[in-house]
Tab-separated table of C-alpha atoms and ligand atoms in Angstrom:
chain	number	residue	atom	x	y	z
A	1	SER	CA	-15.732	8.375	10.322
A	2	ASP	CA	-18.976	10.149	9.409
A	3	SER	CA	-20.899	7.904	7.031
A	4	SER	CA	-22.872	10.803	5.543
A	5	SER	CA	-19.681	12.356	4.188
A	6	ASN	CA	-17.495	10.678	1.608
A	7	VAL	CA	-14.539	10.318	3.958
A	8	TYR	CA	-13.587	6.797	4.958
A	9	ASN	CA	-10.867	4.953	6.858
A	10	VAL	CA	-9.733	1.806	5.086
A	11	VAL	CA	-7.398	-0.504	7.024
A	12	LEU	CA	-4.959	-3.049	5.578
A	13	ILE	CA	-4.553	-6.155	7.744
A	14	GLY	CA	-2.735	-9.429	7.111
A	15	GLU	CA	0.390	-11.424	7.851
A	16	ASN	CA	3.869	-9.942	7.451
A	17	GLY	CA	5.242	-10.092	3.941
A	18	VAL	CA	1.954	-10.451	2.041
A	19	GLY	CA	2.344	-7.061	0.334
A	20	LYS	CA	0.278	-4.627	2.398
A	21	SER	CA	2.901	-1.885	2.194
A	22	ALA	CA	3.442	-2.528	-1.518
A	23	LEU	CA	-0.297	-2.039	-2.111
A	24	ALA	CA	-0.276	1.061	0.105
A	25	SER	CA	2.615	2.607	-1.796
A	26	ILE	CA	0.740	2.224	-5.092
A	27	PHE	CA	-2.160	4.062	-3.469
A	28	ALA	CA	0.219	6.751	-2.191
A	29	GLY	CA	2.081	6.975	-5.480
A	30	ALA	CA	-1.084	7.881	-7.327
A	31	ALA	CA	-0.784	11.366	-5.876
A	32	ASP	CA	1.827	12.186	-8.484
A	33	SER	CA	0.419	10.339	-11.469
A	34	MET	CA	-3.215	11.391	-11.017
A	35	GLY	CA	-2.608	14.905	-9.746
A	36	SER	CA	-5.016	14.338	-6.863
A	37	ASP	CA	-4.711	15.436	-3.258
A	38	SER	CA	-2.609	13.211	-1.092
A	39	GLU	CA	-0.954	13.466	2.274
A	40	LEU	CA	1.566	11.143	3.823
A	41	TYR	CA	1.931	10.739	7.566
A	42	GLY	CA	5.094	8.773	8.223
A	43	GLY	CA	4.403	6.463	5.309
A	44	GLU	CA	1.850	4.340	7.153
A	45	VAL	CA	-1.200	6.503	6.651
A	46	CYS	CA	-2.104	8.055	3.329
A	47	GLU	CA	-5.074	10.172	2.395
A	48	GLN	CA	-6.237	10.227	-1.192
A	49	THR	CA	-9.275	11.572	-2.992
A	50	MET	CA	-10.484	9.201	-5.684
A	51	THR	CA	-13.246	9.572	-8.239
A	52	VAL	CA	-15.259	6.361	-8.551
A	53	ASP	CA	-18.339	6.171	-10.797
A	54	GLY	CA	-18.298	9.944	-11.159
A	55	GLU	CA	-18.404	10.600	-7.419
A	56	SER	CA	-15.438	11.538	-5.268
A	57	ALA	CA	-14.458	9.725	-2.098
A	58	THR	CA	-11.643	10.528	0.279
A	59	ILE	CA	-9.914	7.425	1.550
A	60	THR	CA	-7.486	7.373	4.446
A	61	LEU	CA	-5.547	4.156	3.998
A	62	LEU	CA	-3.955	2.780	7.175
A	63	ASP	CA	-0.986	0.426	6.857
A	64	THR	CA	-0.378	0.274	10.592
A	65	TRP	CA	-1.187	-3.380	11.267
A	66	ASP	CA	1.575	-5.202	13.177
A	67	PRO	CA	1.045	-8.991	13.307
A	68	GLN	CA	3.883	-9.276	15.850
A	69	ASP	CA	2.446	-6.779	18.325
A	70	GLU	CA	2.785	-8.297	21.783
A	71	SER	CA	0.551	-5.894	23.646
A	72	LYS	CA	-2.255	-6.220	21.064
A	73	ARG	CA	-3.111	-2.585	21.740
A	74	SER	CA	-2.319	-1.355	18.247
A	75	GLN	CA	-4.158	-4.377	16.824
A	76	ASP	CA	-7.225	-3.434	18.852
A	77	GLN	CA	-6.930	0.130	17.554
A	78	CYS	CA	-6.792	-1.153	13.974
A	79	MET	CA	-9.836	-3.330	14.580
A	80	GLN	CA	-11.776	-0.251	15.696
A	81	ALA	CA	-10.382	2.327	13.271
A	82	GLY	CA	-11.716	1.042	9.983
A	83	ASP	CA	-14.872	1.868	8.079
A	84	ALA	CA	-13.722	-0.925	5.785
A	85	TYR	CA	-10.965	-3.561	5.687
A	86	LEU	CA	-8.671	-5.119	3.127
A	87	ILE	CA	-7.676	-8.518	4.532
A	88	VAL	CA	-4.569	-9.434	2.566
A	89	TYR	CA	-2.874	-12.798	2.124
A	90	SER	CA	-0.289	-14.004	-0.377
A	91	ILE	CA	-1.372	-16.662	-2.884
A	92	THR	CA	2.160	-18.073	-2.429
A	93	ASP	CA	1.766	-18.574	1.324
A	94	ARG	CA	-0.950	-20.866	2.661
A	95	ALA	CA	-0.250	-19.857	6.268
A	96	SER	CA	-1.075	-16.255	5.377
A	97	PHE	CA	-4.374	-17.461	3.877
A	98	GLU	CA	-5.231	-19.275	7.105
A	99	LYS	CA	-4.256	-16.151	9.037
A	100	ALA	CA	-6.696	-14.150	6.899
A	101	SER	CA	-9.534	-16.368	8.120
A	102	GLU	CA	-8.482	-15.805	11.720
A	103	LEU	CA	-8.425	-12.064	11.141
A	104	ARG	CA	-11.912	-12.161	9.650
A	105	ILE	CA	-13.152	-13.894	12.814
A	106	GLN	CA	-11.237	-11.468	15.046
A	107	LEU	CA	-12.774	-8.532	13.167
A	108	ARG	CA	-16.262	-9.937	13.420
A	109	ARG	CA	-15.810	-10.317	17.184
A	110	ALA	CA	-14.460	-6.782	17.575
A	111	ARG	CA	-17.262	-5.191	15.542
A	112	GLN	CA	-20.127	-7.571	16.222
A	113	SER	CA	-23.209	-5.596	15.364
A	114	GLU	CA	-21.694	-3.786	12.394
A	115	ASP	CA	-21.838	-4.744	8.763
A	116	ILE	CA	-18.352	-3.656	7.755
A	117	PRO	CA	-17.266	-3.796	4.109
A	118	ILE	CA	-14.400	-6.238	3.679
A	119	ILE	CA	-12.444	-7.458	0.687
A	120	LEU	CA	-10.371	-10.613	0.971
A	121	VAL	CA	-7.294	-9.857	-1.137
A	122	GLY	CA	-5.088	-12.602	-2.603
A	123	ASN	CA	-1.942	-10.659	-3.475
A	124	LYS	CA	1.158	-11.686	-5.500
A	125	CYS	CA	-0.933	-13.281	-8.261
A	126	ASP	CA	2.005	-12.631	-10.625
A	127	LEU	CA	3.931	-15.452	-8.885
A	128	VAL	CA	2.038	-18.208	-10.695
A	129	ARG	CA	4.689	-20.884	-10.199
A	130	CYS	CA	4.712	-20.400	-6.433
A	131	ARG	CA	0.935	-20.500	-6.003
A	132	GLU	CA	-0.226	-22.354	-2.864
A	133	VAL	CA	-3.812	-21.054	-2.709
A	134	SER	CA	-6.082	-21.484	-5.723
A	135	VAL	CA	-8.461	-18.808	-6.978
A	136	ASN	CA	-11.375	-21.090	-6.108
A	137	GLU	CA	-10.200	-21.493	-2.524
A	138	GLY	CA	-9.953	-17.739	-2.142
A	139	ARG	CA	-13.379	-17.217	-3.652
A	140	ALA	CA	-14.932	-19.952	-1.474
A	141	CYS	CA	-13.389	-18.470	1.643
A	142	ALA	CA	-14.894	-15.075	0.802
A	143	VAL	CA	-18.329	-16.698	0.401
A	144	VAL	CA	-18.030	-18.312	3.827
A	145	PHE	CA	-16.913	-15.050	5.375
A	146	ASP	CA	-19.505	-13.006	3.516
A	147	CYS	CA	-17.096	-10.585	1.910
A	148	LYS	CA	-15.807	-9.662	-1.546
A	149	PHE	CA	-12.766	-11.271	-3.113
A	150	ILE	CA	-10.065	-10.109	-5.501
A	151	GLU	CA	-6.618	-11.289	-6.553
A	152	THR	CA	-4.023	-8.558	-7.003
A	153	SER	CA	-0.404	-8.043	-7.874
A	154	ALA	CA	1.369	-5.046	-6.440
A	155	ALA	CA	4.399	-6.000	-8.543
A	156	MET	CA	2.795	-5.898	-11.984
A	157	PRO	CA	0.618	-3.992	-10.866
A	158	HIS	CA	-2.674	-5.791	-11.538
A	159	ASN	CA	-6.155	-5.187	-10.069
A	160	VAL	CA	-4.820	-2.813	-7.402
A	161	TRP	CA	-7.070	0.093	-8.410
A	162	ASN	CA	-9.992	-2.292	-8.953
A	163	MET	CA	-9.489	-3.251	-5.308
A	164	PHE	CA	-9.551	0.363	-4.066
A	165	GLU	CA	-12.538	1.188	-6.269
A	166	GLY	CA	-14.268	-1.960	-5.026
A	167	ILE	CA	-13.948	-0.940	-1.403
A	168	VAL	CA	-15.329	2.540	-2.220
A	169	ARG	CA	-18.342	0.913	-3.933
A	170	GLN	CA	-18.886	-1.338	-0.895
A	171	LEU	CA	-18.751	1.659	1.438
A	172	ARG	CA	-21.346	3.479	-0.703
A	173	LEU	CA	-23.664	0.473	-0.814
A	174	ARG	CA	-23.562	0.378	2.956
A	175	ARG	CA	-24.053	4.159	3.218
A	176	ASP	CA	-27.017	4.103	0.821
A	177	SER	CA	-28.704	1.202	2.603
A	178	LYS	CA	-28.936	3.199	5.838
B	227	GDP	P1	3.840	-6.339	4.187
B	227	GDP	O1	4.680	-6.917	5.291
B	227	GDP	O2	2.496	-7.005	4.133
B	227	GDP	O3	3.736	-4.854	4.236
B	227	GDP	O4	4.557	-6.751	2.814
B	227	GDP	P2	5.472	-5.832	1.860
B	227	GDP	O5	4.644	-4.861	1.110
B	227	GDP	O6	6.604	-5.293	2.658
B	227	GDP	O7	5.988	-6.929	0.817
B	227	GDP	C1	6.804	-8.020	1.223
B	227	GDP	C2	7.644	-8.474	0.043
B	227	GDP	O8	6.820	-8.987	-1.002
B	227	GDP	C3	8.468	-7.353	-0.587
B	227	GDP	O9	9.699	-7.880	-0.990
B	227	GDP	C4	7.634	-6.944	-1.791
B	227	GDP	O10	8.424	-6.415	-2.819
B	227	GDP	C5	7.031	-8.276	-2.212
B	227	GDP	N1	5.726	-8.112	-2.878
B	227	GDP	C6	4.675	-7.402	-2.437
B	227	GDP	N2	3.633	-7.513	-3.279
B	227	GDP	C7	4.041	-8.312	-4.286
B	227	GDP	C8	3.410	-8.810	-5.481
B	227	GDP	O11	2.245	-8.538	-5.789
B	227	GDP	N3	4.164	-9.643	-6.263
B	227	GDP	C9	5.455	-9.969	-5.958
B	227	GDP	N4	6.095	-10.769	-6.815
B	227	GDP	N5	6.065	-9.509	-4.858
B	227	GDP	C10	5.378	-8.700	-4.028
B	228	MG	MG1	4.389	-3.513	5.693
């Protein structure tokens, strides 16, 4: 979308079961609790105006990623649609963490010349006894992939709004550096 406006597409990607839809429904649910504008399109796309650091930003959150897509067409669309990405894994599922690295590489290939804001998101941090990926591993991976890192819990919820605010701040940094 137009980088001079404050309207951005943010895309959730990651393995099945990591909590993308749970994170998206917290974002969507804020329409009621915050009294802000929100629109739902079939549950997979939600538009929300947030105020971050005293400035408003309209985020269209896309939860349309399908890891099982055979044709890869919708995956390609997702890889092109975002102004920013939340690459989600579950801290209880090492395979999903490895998948997140693959997705980072896939995204870099699809959008080679662009400096796209990305947050690597380690979700389900409430499930401490089932942890398979340490905080340090997540952080180190984000350093390698040159992106931000946060651990969240959609269940508690914990850090979910910090994540959405973080991606807005990243989008603004990129906008202001142009
Ligand atoms: P998606 O396939 O990535 O969209 O994952 P879902 O949002 O459908 O979540 C998969 C399962 O994990 C569901 O049973 C959720 O209730 C559960 N889940 C999602 N986020 C969390 C979390 O932060 N903590 C816990 N304990 N469960 C979660
Ligand atoms: Mg889902």
